[in-house]
């Protein structure tokens, strides 16, 4: 894994990718700092961090599209997959390489609250909490881009897919407000998830019987639980979509509240996507 991390970091700084990412990230942070803190005469840098989360929609796709889609474009993916290392090491190496670059760029922006400290007392707890939350949100979004890059052979499609997914995660609270909460809609939704799971299982394994068994067992369990405990389906759709509400959990960090459940959520969210990516990469290696 260390080899892949080193390879990723060297590739960032051997080309303009890493330098441009860091330069633009710090520059845009300076713009937000100037508008909100300097021109707005506000000492709360946590407000600046809150407002610049929108930058993830641009910077994360630009960073992650090269993870696997970039390898495919350069025809180096086959070489990568033939290395004597596991899919776990490949995926984790790329993930942590991207995370380290992001955290380095984020660390450089610490200069802005440091500048503010010369003009008065800062709400250190709020700023520190927001930095931690910002870092966790960034890691979660990088995991999103990692997965989308792994299932795409085109950098453009990877970037567009990552942008759209992050945009959806930003707007998920709005989506939740218009979703149905009735039992019938929830049961249909549950059946749809089972079908999707079966289709994905077949796509990854090419095992028709395993996919059919998964679909049949899932459908049976849904029917059984519906007749035995139908109350559990009330509001199922909104509950499941609310779990994707990444930005709502960021609010606690911006108030200086380090809630362990929020930290676990971001770690779990990123870990789940990384595990799925490992499965995808393993299948791609076997097909190659």
PDB file of C-alpha atoms in Angstrom:
ATOM      1  CA  UNK A   1       0.000   0.000   0.000  1.00  0.00           C
ATOM      2  CA  UNK A   2       2.881   2.370   0.786  1.00  0.00           C
ATOM      3  CA  UNK A   3       4.152   1.833  -2.757  1.00  0.00           C
ATOM      4  CA  UNK A   4       0.824   2.896  -4.264  1.00  0.00           C
ATOM      5  CA  UNK A   5       0.544   5.926  -1.955  1.00  0.00           C
ATOM      6  CA  UNK A   6       4.068   6.997  -2.920  1.00  0.00           C
ATOM      7  CA  UNK A   7       3.270   6.383  -6.595  1.00  0.00           C
ATOM      8  CA  UNK A   8       0.121   8.510  -6.337  1.00  0.00           C
ATOM      9  CA  UNK A   9       1.833  11.404  -4.578  1.00  0.00           C
ATOM     10  CA  UNK A  10       4.754  11.357  -7.013  1.00  0.00           C
ATOM     11  CA  UNK A  11       2.341  11.381  -9.942  1.00  0.00           C
ATOM     12  CA  UNK A  12       0.582  14.422  -8.471  1.00  0.00           C
ATOM     13  CA  UNK A  13       3.757  16.441  -8.113  1.00  0.00           C
ATOM     14  CA  UNK A  14       5.601  15.090 -11.172  1.00  0.00           C
ATOM     15  CA  UNK A  15       2.842  16.684 -13.239  1.00  0.00           C
ATOM     16  CA  UNK A  16       0.884  19.893 -12.749  1.00  0.00           C
ATOM     17  CA  UNK A  17      -2.119  18.072 -11.220  1.00  0.00           C
ATOM     18  CA  UNK A  18      -1.021  18.326  -7.593  1.00  0.00           C
ATOM     19  CA  UNK A  19       0.329  21.849  -7.869  1.00  0.00           C
ATOM     20  CA  UNK A  20      -2.770  23.133  -9.655  1.00  0.00           C
ATOM     21  CA  UNK A  21      -5.068  21.437  -7.120  1.00  0.00           C
ATOM     22  CA  UNK A  22      -3.222  22.937  -4.146  1.00  0.00           C
ATOM     23  CA  UNK A  23      -2.861  26.346  -5.772  1.00  0.00           C
ATOM     24  CA  UNK A  24      -6.524  26.636  -6.752  1.00  0.00           C
ATOM     25  CA  UNK A  25      -7.727  25.244  -3.411  1.00  0.00           C
ATOM     26  CA  UNK A  26      -5.708  27.796  -1.434  1.00  0.00           C
ATOM     27  CA  UNK A  27      -6.614  30.595  -3.861  1.00  0.00           C
ATOM     28  CA  UNK A  28     -10.350  29.891  -3.606  1.00  0.00           C
ATOM     29  CA  UNK A  29     -10.018  29.648   0.170  1.00  0.00           C
ATOM     30  CA  UNK A  30      -8.339  33.064   0.125  1.00  0.00           C
ATOM     31  CA  UNK A  31     -11.241  34.449  -1.923  1.00  0.00           C
ATOM     32  CA  UNK A  32     -13.795  33.161   0.598  1.00  0.00           C
ATOM     33  CA  UNK A  33     -11.643  34.487   3.453  1.00  0.00           C
ATOM     34  CA  UNK A  34     -11.415  37.916   1.848  1.00  0.00           C
ATOM     35  CA  UNK A  35     -15.140  38.189   1.162  1.00  0.00           C
ATOM     36  CA  UNK A  36     -16.497  36.779   4.424  1.00  0.00           C
ATOM     37  CA  UNK A  37     -13.868  37.640   7.021  1.00  0.00           C
ATOM     38  CA  UNK A  38     -12.055  40.690   5.635  1.00  0.00           C
ATOM     39  CA  UNK A  39     -14.711  42.583   3.686  1.00  0.00           C
ATOM     40  CA  UNK A  40     -17.523  41.237   5.868  1.00  0.00           C
ATOM     41  CA  UNK A  41     -15.592  42.112   9.055  1.00  0.00           C
ATOM     42  CA  UNK A  42     -16.470  38.754  10.628  1.00  0.00           C
ATOM     43  CA  UNK A  43     -13.981  36.926  12.897  1.00  0.00           C
ATOM     44  CA  UNK A  44     -15.684  33.542  12.472  1.00  0.00           C
ATOM     45  CA  UNK A  45     -13.558  31.483  10.103  1.00  0.00           C
ATOM     46  CA  UNK A  46     -15.893  28.531  10.671  1.00  0.00           C
ATOM     47  CA  UNK A  47     -18.430  30.463   8.565  1.00  0.00           C
ATOM     48  CA  UNK A  48     -15.880  30.580   5.768  1.00  0.00           C
ATOM     49  CA  UNK A  49     -15.367  26.825   5.961  1.00  0.00           C
ATOM     50  CA  UNK A  50     -19.115  26.245   5.955  1.00  0.00           C
ATOM     51  CA  UNK A  51     -19.581  28.349   2.837  1.00  0.00           C
ATOM     52  CA  UNK A  52     -16.683  26.877   0.911  1.00  0.00           C
ATOM     53  CA  UNK A  53     -17.947  23.281   1.180  1.00  0.00           C
ATOM     54  CA  UNK A  54     -19.470  23.978  -2.237  1.00  0.00           C
ATOM     55  CA  UNK A  55     -15.903  23.782  -3.560  1.00  0.00           C
ATOM     56  CA  UNK A  56     -16.043  19.993  -3.137  1.00  0.00           C
ATOM     57  CA  UNK A  57     -18.250  19.737  -6.225  1.00  0.00           C
ATOM     58  CA  UNK A  58     -15.371  21.047  -8.367  1.00  0.00           C
ATOM     59  CA  UNK A  59     -12.217  19.930  -6.597  1.00  0.00           C
ATOM     60  CA  UNK A  60     -13.155  16.339  -5.726  1.00  0.00           C
ATOM     61  CA  UNK A  61     -14.095  15.328  -9.319  1.00  0.00           C
ATOM     62  CA  UNK A  62     -10.887  16.934 -10.587  1.00  0.00           C
ATOM     63  CA  UNK A  63      -8.864  15.018  -8.001  1.00  0.00           C
ATOM     64  CA  UNK A  64     -10.516  11.608  -8.215  1.00  0.00           C
ATOM     65  CA  UNK A  65     -11.205  11.240 -11.944  1.00  0.00           C
ATOM     66  CA  UNK A  66      -7.602  10.165 -12.468  1.00  0.00           C
ATOM     67  CA  UNK A  67      -7.636   7.389  -9.847  1.00  0.00           C
ATOM     68  CA  UNK A  68      -8.715   4.565 -12.159  1.00  0.00           C
ATOM     69  CA  UNK A  69     -10.272   6.300 -15.167  1.00  0.00           C
ATOM     70  CA  UNK A  70      -6.973   8.128 -15.659  1.00  0.00           C
ATOM     71  CA  UNK A  71      -5.092   4.827 -15.533  1.00  0.00           C
ATOM     72  CA  UNK A  72      -7.413   3.475 -18.230  1.00  0.00           C
ATOM     73  CA  UNK A  73      -6.866   6.549 -20.410  1.00  0.00           C
ATOM     74  CA  UNK A  74      -3.091   6.176 -20.161  1.00  0.00           C
ATOM     75  CA  UNK A  75      -3.310   2.384 -20.664  1.00  0.00           C
ATOM     76  CA  UNK A  76      -1.492   1.817 -17.369  1.00  0.00           C
ATOM     77  CA  UNK A  77      -4.425   0.088 -15.678  1.00  0.00           C
ATOM     78  CA  UNK A  78      -3.372  -3.359 -16.919  1.00  0.00           C
ATOM     79  CA  UNK A  79       0.127  -2.797 -15.547  1.00  0.00           C
ATOM     80  CA  UNK A  80      -1.356  -1.678 -12.226  1.00  0.00           C
ATOM     81  CA  UNK A  81      -3.607  -4.727 -11.986  1.00  0.00           C
ATOM     82  CA  UNK A  82      -0.733  -7.126 -12.701  1.00  0.00           C
ATOM     83  CA  UNK A  83       1.400  -5.824  -9.848  1.00  0.00           C
ATOM     84  CA  UNK A  84       1.968  -8.398  -7.061  1.00  0.00           C
ATOM     85  CA  UNK A  85      -0.269  -6.536  -4.640  1.00  0.00           C
ATOM     86  CA  UNK A  86      -3.882  -7.050  -3.619  1.00  0.00           C
ATOM     87  CA  UNK A  87      -6.900  -5.023  -4.715  1.00  0.00           C
ATOM     88  CA  UNK A  88      -7.126  -3.785  -1.118  1.00  0.00           C
ATOM     89  CA  UNK A  89      -3.652  -2.259  -1.344  1.00  0.00           C
ATOM     90  CA  UNK A  90      -4.374  -0.686  -4.743  1.00  0.00           C
ATOM     91  CA  UNK A  91      -7.623   0.937  -3.629  1.00  0.00           C
ATOM     92  CA  UNK A  92      -6.400   2.054  -0.204  1.00  0.00           C
ATOM     93  CA  UNK A  93      -3.185   3.374  -1.736  1.00  0.00           C
ATOM     94  CA  UNK A  94      -5.084   5.543  -4.194  1.00  0.00           C
ATOM     95  CA  UNK A  95      -7.607   6.649  -1.568  1.00  0.00           C
ATOM     96  CA  UNK A  96      -5.009   7.689   0.995  1.00  0.00           C
ATOM     97  CA  UNK A  97      -2.868   9.306  -1.703  1.00  0.00           C
ATOM     98  CA  UNK A  98      -5.788  11.562  -2.634  1.00  0.00           C
ATOM     99  CA  UNK A  99      -6.684  12.184   1.011  1.00  0.00           C
ATOM    100  CA  UNK A 100      -3.114  13.204   1.873  1.00  0.00           C
ATOM    101  CA  UNK A 101      -3.037  15.713  -0.982  1.00  0.00           C
ATOM    102  CA  UNK A 102      -6.386  17.141   0.123  1.00  0.00           C
ATOM    103  CA  UNK A 103      -5.318  17.371   3.782  1.00  0.00           C
ATOM    104  CA  UNK A 104      -2.062  19.052   2.786  1.00  0.00           C
ATOM    105  CA  UNK A 105      -3.971  21.691   0.821  1.00  0.00           C
ATOM    106  CA  UNK A 106      -6.432  22.108   3.706  1.00  0.00           C
ATOM    107  CA  UNK A 107      -3.554  22.439   6.179  1.00  0.00           C
ATOM    108  CA  UNK A 108      -2.140  25.371   4.203  1.00  0.00           C
ATOM    109  CA  UNK A 109      -5.392  27.271   4.742  1.00  0.00           C
ATOM    110  CA  UNK A 110      -4.747  27.313   8.494  1.00  0.00           C
ATOM    111  CA  UNK A 111      -2.867  30.517   7.773  1.00  0.00           C
ATOM    112  CA  UNK A 112      -6.173  32.375   7.405  1.00  0.00           C
ATOM    113  CA  UNK A 113      -7.500  31.884  10.967  1.00  0.00           C
ATOM    114  CA  UNK A 114      -3.930  32.531  12.135  1.00  0.00           C
ATOM    115  CA  UNK A 115      -4.088  35.937  10.416  1.00  0.00           C
ATOM    116  CA  UNK A 116      -7.444  36.625  12.082  1.00  0.00           C
ATOM    117  CA  UNK A 117      -5.942  35.879  15.505  1.00  0.00           C
ATOM    118  CA  UNK A 118      -3.911  39.112  15.297  1.00  0.00           C
ATOM    119  CA  UNK A 119      -7.116  41.150  15.348  1.00  0.00           C
ATOM    120  CA  UNK A 120      -8.916  39.604  18.309  1.00  0.00           C
ATOM    121  CA  UNK A 121      -9.854  36.462  20.170  1.00  0.00           C
ATOM    122  CA  UNK A 122     -11.106  33.665  17.942  1.00  0.00           C
ATOM    123  CA  UNK A 123     -13.667  30.932  18.736  1.00  0.00           C
ATOM    124  CA  UNK A 124     -10.959  28.278  18.587  1.00  0.00           C
ATOM    125  CA  UNK A 125     -13.275  25.357  19.414  1.00  0.00           C
ATOM    126  CA  UNK A 126     -15.663  26.296  16.609  1.00  0.00           C
ATOM    127  CA  UNK A 127     -12.867  26.725  14.081  1.00  0.00           C
ATOM    128  CA  UNK A 128     -11.086  23.495  15.088  1.00  0.00           C
ATOM    129  CA  UNK A 129     -14.344  21.536  15.004  1.00  0.00           C
ATOM    130  CA  UNK A 130     -15.208  22.912  11.570  1.00  0.00           C
ATOM    131  CA  UNK A 131     -11.755  22.025  10.215  1.00  0.00           C
ATOM    132  CA  UNK A 132     -12.186  18.452  11.478  1.00  0.00           C
ATOM    133  CA  UNK A 133     -15.668  18.227   9.987  1.00  0.00           C
ATOM    134  CA  UNK A 134     -14.474  19.736   6.701  1.00  0.00           C
ATOM    135  CA  UNK A 135     -11.685  17.142   6.525  1.00  0.00           C
ATOM    136  CA  UNK A 136     -14.130  14.283   7.194  1.00  0.00           C
ATOM    137  CA  UNK A 137     -16.592  15.523   4.575  1.00  0.00           C
ATOM    138  CA  UNK A 138     -13.726  15.791   2.097  1.00  0.00           C
ATOM    139  CA  UNK A 139     -12.623  12.204   2.798  1.00  0.00           C
ATOM    140  CA  UNK A 140     -16.206  10.966   2.326  1.00  0.00           C
ATOM    141  CA  UNK A 141     -16.510  12.755  -1.023  1.00  0.00           C
ATOM    142  CA  UNK A 142     -13.110  11.432  -2.144  1.00  0.00           C
ATOM    143  CA  UNK A 143     -14.440   7.919  -1.442  1.00  0.00           C
ATOM    144  CA  UNK A 144     -17.419   8.749  -3.692  1.00  0.00           C
ATOM    145  CA  UNK A 145     -15.088   9.826  -6.486  1.00  0.00           C
ATOM    146  CA  UNK A 146     -12.899   6.759  -5.948  1.00  0.00           C
ATOM    147  CA  UNK A 147     -15.815   4.391  -6.573  1.00  0.00           C
ATOM    148  CA  UNK A 148     -17.100   6.274  -9.615  1.00  0.00           C
ATOM    149  CA  UNK A 149     -13.608   6.384 -11.110  1.00  0.00           C
ATOM    150  CA  UNK A 150     -13.292   2.604 -10.595  1.00  0.00           C
ATOM    151  CA  UNK A 151     -16.451   1.864 -12.600  1.00  0.00           C
ATOM    152  CA  UNK A 152     -15.601   4.270 -15.419  1.00  0.00           C
ATOM    153  CA  UNK A 153     -12.998   4.136 -18.169  1.00  0.00           C
ATOM    154  CA  UNK A 154     -13.475   7.805 -19.038  1.00  0.00           C
ATOM    155  CA  UNK A 155     -12.119  10.669 -16.978  1.00  0.00           C
ATOM    156  CA  UNK A 156     -14.849  12.978 -18.257  1.00  0.00           C
ATOM    157  CA  UNK A 157     -17.624  10.551 -17.298  1.00  0.00           C
ATOM    158  CA  UNK A 158     -15.938   9.967 -13.931  1.00  0.00           C
ATOM    159  CA  UNK A 159     -15.781  13.712 -13.239  1.00  0.00           C
ATOM    160  CA  UNK A 160     -19.402  14.274 -14.323  1.00  0.00           C
ATOM    161  CA  UNK A 161     -20.615  11.283 -12.299  1.00  0.00           C
ATOM    162  CA  UNK A 162     -18.764  12.438  -9.196  1.00  0.00           C
ATOM    163  CA  UNK A 163     -20.041  16.006  -9.593  1.00  0.00           C
ATOM    164  CA  UNK A 164     -23.654  14.842  -9.948  1.00  0.00           C
ATOM    165  CA  UNK A 165     -23.383  12.480  -6.972  1.00  0.00           C
ATOM    166  CA  UNK A 166     -21.910  15.151  -4.713  1.00  0.00           C
ATOM    167  CA  UNK A 167     -24.581  17.604  -5.883  1.00  0.00           C
ATOM    168  CA  UNK A 168     -27.237  15.040  -4.964  1.00  0.00           C
ATOM    169  CA  UNK A 169     -25.664  14.567  -1.520  1.00  0.00           C
ATOM    170  CA  UNK A 170     -25.801  18.334  -1.028  1.00  0.00           C
ATOM    171  CA  UNK A 171     -29.487  18.394  -1.993  1.00  0.00           C
ATOM    172  CA  UNK A 172     -30.568  15.159  -0.309  1.00  0.00           C
ATOM    173  CA  UNK A 173     -32.433  17.018   2.461  1.00  0.00           C
ATOM    174  CA  UNK A 174     -34.542  18.742  -0.195  1.00  0.00           C
ATOM    175  CA  UNK A 175     -35.150  15.390  -1.895  1.00  0.00           C
ATOM    176  CA  UNK A 176     -36.220  13.804   1.404  1.00  0.00           C
ATOM    177  CA  UNK A 177     -38.894  16.459   1.908  1.00  0.00           C
ATOM    178  CA  UNK A 178     -40.720  15.405  -1.274  1.00  0.00           C
ATOM    179  CA  UNK A 179     -40.368  11.618  -0.966  1.00  0.00           C
ATOM    180  CA  UNK A 180     -43.409   9.452  -0.109  1.00  0.00           C
ATOM    181  CA  UNK A 181     -43.527   7.928   3.360  1.00  0.00           C
ATOM    182  CA  UNK A 182     -46.389   5.426   2.983  1.00  0.00           C
ATOM    183  CA  UNK A 183     -46.005   1.696   3.532  1.00  0.00           C
ATOM    184  CA  UNK A 184     -46.818   0.690  -0.054  1.00  0.00           C
ATOM    185  CA  UNK A 185     -44.215   3.039  -1.539  1.00  0.00           C
ATOM    186  CA  UNK A 186     -41.665   1.796   0.995  1.00  0.00           C
ATOM    187  CA  UNK A 187     -42.311  -1.861   0.105  1.00  0.00           C
ATOM    188  CA  UNK A 188     -41.913  -1.095  -3.605  1.00  0.00           C
ATOM    189  CA  UNK A 189     -38.699   0.759  -2.765  1.00  0.00           C
ATOM    190  CA  UNK A 190     -37.407  -2.236  -0.764  1.00  0.00           C
ATOM    191  CA  UNK A 191     -38.159  -4.621  -3.654  1.00  0.00           C
ATOM    192  CA  UNK A 192     -36.356  -2.252  -6.040  1.00  0.00           C
ATOM    193  CA  UNK A 193     -33.272  -2.314  -3.793  1.00  0.00           C
ATOM    194  CA  UNK A 194     -33.290  -6.125  -3.781  1.00  0.00           C
ATOM    195  CA  UNK A 195     -33.510  -6.219  -7.584  1.00  0.00           C
ATOM    196  CA  UNK A 196     -30.652  -3.722  -7.900  1.00  0.00           C
ATOM    197  CA  UNK A 197     -28.557  -5.764  -5.463  1.00  0.00           C
ATOM    198  CA  UNK A 198     -29.195  -8.945  -7.467  1.00  0.00           C
ATOM    199  CA  UNK A 199     -28.316  -7.231 -10.762  1.00  0.00           C
ATOM    200  CA  UNK A 200     -25.097  -5.800  -9.314  1.00  0.00           C
ATOM    201  CA  UNK A 201     -24.170  -9.197  -7.871  1.00  0.00           C
ATOM    202  CA  UNK A 202     -24.593 -10.775 -11.289  1.00  0.00           C
ATOM    203  CA  UNK A 203     -22.613  -7.959 -12.960  1.00  0.00           C
ATOM    204  CA  UNK A 204     -19.714  -8.485 -10.559  1.00  0.00           C
ATOM    205  CA  UNK A 205     -19.721 -12.285 -10.299  1.00  0.00           C
ATOM    206  CA  UNK A 206     -21.466 -13.442 -13.506  1.00  0.00           C
ATOM    207  CA  UNK A 207     -23.117 -16.030 -11.251  1.00  0.00           C
ATOM    208  CA  UNK A 208     -26.757 -16.229 -12.330  1.00  0.00           C
ATOM    209  CA  UNK A 209     -27.810 -18.607  -9.562  1.00  0.00           C
ATOM    210  CA  UNK A 210     -26.250 -16.480  -6.809  1.00  0.00           C
ATOM    211  CA  UNK A 211     -28.015 -13.391  -8.167  1.00  0.00           C
ATOM    212  CA  UNK A 212     -31.362 -15.201  -8.433  1.00  0.00           C
ATOM    213  CA  UNK A 213     -30.991 -16.639  -4.925  1.00  0.00           C
ATOM    214  CA  UNK A 214     -30.203 -13.203  -3.528  1.00  0.00           C
ATOM    215  CA  UNK A 215     -33.238 -11.697  -5.266  1.00  0.00           C
ATOM    216  CA  UNK A 216     -35.555 -14.492  -4.153  1.00  0.00           C
ATOM    217  CA  UNK A 217     -34.357 -14.496  -0.525  1.00  0.00           C
ATOM    218  CA  UNK A 218     -34.519 -10.716  -0.324  1.00  0.00           C
ATOM    219  CA  UNK A 219     -38.041 -10.654  -1.735  1.00  0.00           C
ATOM    220  CA  UNK A 220     -39.147 -13.385   0.683  1.00  0.00           C
ATOM    221  CA  UNK A 221     -37.739 -11.481   3.674  1.00  0.00           C
ATOM    222  CA  UNK A 222     -39.470  -8.277   2.577  1.00  0.00           C
ATOM    223  CA  UNK A 223     -42.808 -10.062   2.243  1.00  0.00           C
ATOM    224  CA  UNK A 224     -42.331 -11.818   5.595  1.00  0.00           C
ATOM    225  CA  UNK A 225     -41.408  -8.660   7.504  1.00  0.00           C
ATOM    226  CA  UNK A 226     -44.208  -6.702   5.840  1.00  0.00           C
ATOM    227  CA  UNK A 227     -46.887  -9.093   7.100  1.00  0.00           C
ATOM    228  CA  UNK A 228     -45.224  -9.563  10.498  1.00  0.00           C
ATOM    229  CA  UNK A 229     -44.020  -6.001  11.226  1.00  0.00           C
ATOM    230  CA  UNK A 230     -45.485  -3.682   8.608  1.00  0.00           C
ATOM    231  CA  UNK A 231     -44.903  -0.620  10.813  1.00  0.00           C
ATOM    232  CA  UNK A 232     -41.172  -0.839  10.103  1.00  0.00           C
ATOM    233  CA  UNK A 233     -41.866   0.170   6.485  1.00  0.00           C
ATOM    234  CA  UNK A 234     -43.514   3.454   7.417  1.00  0.00           C
ATOM    235  CA  UNK A 235     -41.102   6.204   6.385  1.00  0.00           C
ATOM    236  CA  UNK A 236     -38.483   3.699   5.166  1.00  0.00           C
ATOM    237  CA  UNK A 237     -37.659   5.734   2.070  1.00  0.00           C
ATOM    238  CA  UNK A 238     -37.124   8.987   3.952  1.00  0.00           C
ATOM    239  CA  UNK A 239     -35.103   7.246   6.684  1.00  0.00           C
ATOM    240  CA  UNK A 240     -32.765   5.594   4.206  1.00  0.00           C
ATOM    241  CA  UNK A 241     -32.266   8.781   2.184  1.00  0.00           C
ATOM    242  CA  UNK A 242     -31.739  10.792   5.349  1.00  0.00           C
ATOM    243  CA  UNK A 243     -28.787   8.515   6.126  1.00  0.00           C
ATOM    244  CA  UNK A 244     -27.130   9.996   3.027  1.00  0.00           C
ATOM    245  CA  UNK A 245     -27.466  13.513   4.417  1.00  0.00           C
ATOM    246  CA  UNK A 246     -23.756  14.206   4.742  1.00  0.00           C
ATOM    247  CA  UNK A 247     -23.999  17.969   5.122  1.00  0.00           C
ATOM    248  CA  UNK A 248     -26.598  17.927   7.929  1.00  0.00           C
ATOM    249  CA  UNK A 249     -24.043  16.221  10.180  1.00  0.00           C
ATOM    250  CA  UNK A 250     -21.502  18.901   9.330  1.00  0.00           C
ATOM    251  CA  UNK A 251     -23.539  21.478  11.272  1.00  0.00           C
ATOM    252  CA  UNK A 252     -22.442  20.069  14.647  1.00  0.00           C
ATOM    253  CA  UNK A 253     -18.776  20.448  13.712  1.00  0.00           C
ATOM    254  CA  UNK A 254     -19.323  24.052  12.656  1.00  0.00           C
ATOM    255  CA  UNK A 255     -20.673  24.730  16.159  1.00  0.00           C
ATOM    256  CA  UNK A 256     -17.575  23.202  17.747  1.00  0.00           C
ATOM    257  CA  UNK A 257     -19.423  20.018  18.755  1.00  0.00           C
ATOM    258  CA  UNK A 258     -17.418  16.829  18.195  1.00  0.00           C
ATOM    259  CA  UNK A 259     -20.142  14.222  18.259  1.00  0.00           C
ATOM    260  CA  UNK A 260     -18.694  10.706  18.161  1.00  0.00           C
ATOM    261  CA  UNK A 261     -21.703   9.435  16.194  1.00  0.00           C
ATOM    262  CA  UNK A 262     -21.034  12.009  13.445  1.00  0.00           C
ATOM    263  CA  UNK A 263     -17.364  11.015  13.261  1.00  0.00           C
ATOM    264  CA  UNK A 264     -18.312   7.329  13.057  1.00  0.00           C
ATOM    265  CA  UNK A 265     -20.858   8.154  10.339  1.00  0.00           C
ATOM    266  CA  UNK A 266     -18.265   9.776   8.065  1.00  0.00           C
ATOM    267  CA  UNK A 267     -15.756   6.975   8.660  1.00  0.00           C
ATOM    268  CA  UNK A 268     -18.432   4.336   7.988  1.00  0.00           C
ATOM    269  CA  UNK A 269     -19.654   6.138   4.866  1.00  0.00           C
ATOM    270  CA  UNK A 270     -16.150   6.353   3.391  1.00  0.00           C
ATOM    271  CA  UNK A 271     -15.254   2.797   4.459  1.00  0.00           C
ATOM    272  CA  UNK A 272     -18.384   1.352   2.818  1.00  0.00           C
ATOM    273  CA  UNK A 273     -17.568   3.014  -0.507  1.00  0.00           C
ATOM    274  CA  UNK A 274     -13.927   1.932  -0.291  1.00  0.00           C
ATOM    275  CA  UNK A 275     -14.994  -1.693   0.327  1.00  0.00           C
ATOM    276  CA  UNK A 276     -17.323  -1.577  -2.694  1.00  0.00           C
ATOM    277  CA  UNK A 277     -14.479  -0.115  -4.766  1.00  0.00           C
ATOM    278  CA  UNK A 278     -12.194  -2.961  -3.682  1.00  0.00           C
ATOM    279  CA  UNK A 279     -14.808  -5.433  -4.945  1.00  0.00           C
ATOM    280  CA  UNK A 280     -15.073  -3.595  -8.276  1.00  0.00           C
ATOM    281  CA  UNK A 281     -11.297  -3.487  -8.738  1.00  0.00           C
ATOM    282  CA  UNK A 282     -10.980  -7.168  -7.823  1.00  0.00           C
ATOM    283  CA  UNK A 283     -13.557  -8.048 -10.491  1.00  0.00           C
ATOM    284  CA  UNK A 284     -11.754  -5.871 -13.066  1.00  0.00           C
ATOM    285  CA  UNK A 285      -8.465  -7.600 -12.270  1.00  0.00           C
ATOM    286  CA  UNK A 286      -9.990 -11.046 -12.709  1.00  0.00           C
ATOM    287  CA  UNK A 287     -11.615 -10.050 -15.998  1.00  0.00           C
ATOM    288  CA  UNK A 288      -8.301  -8.679 -17.249  1.00  0.00           C
TER     289      UNK A 288
END
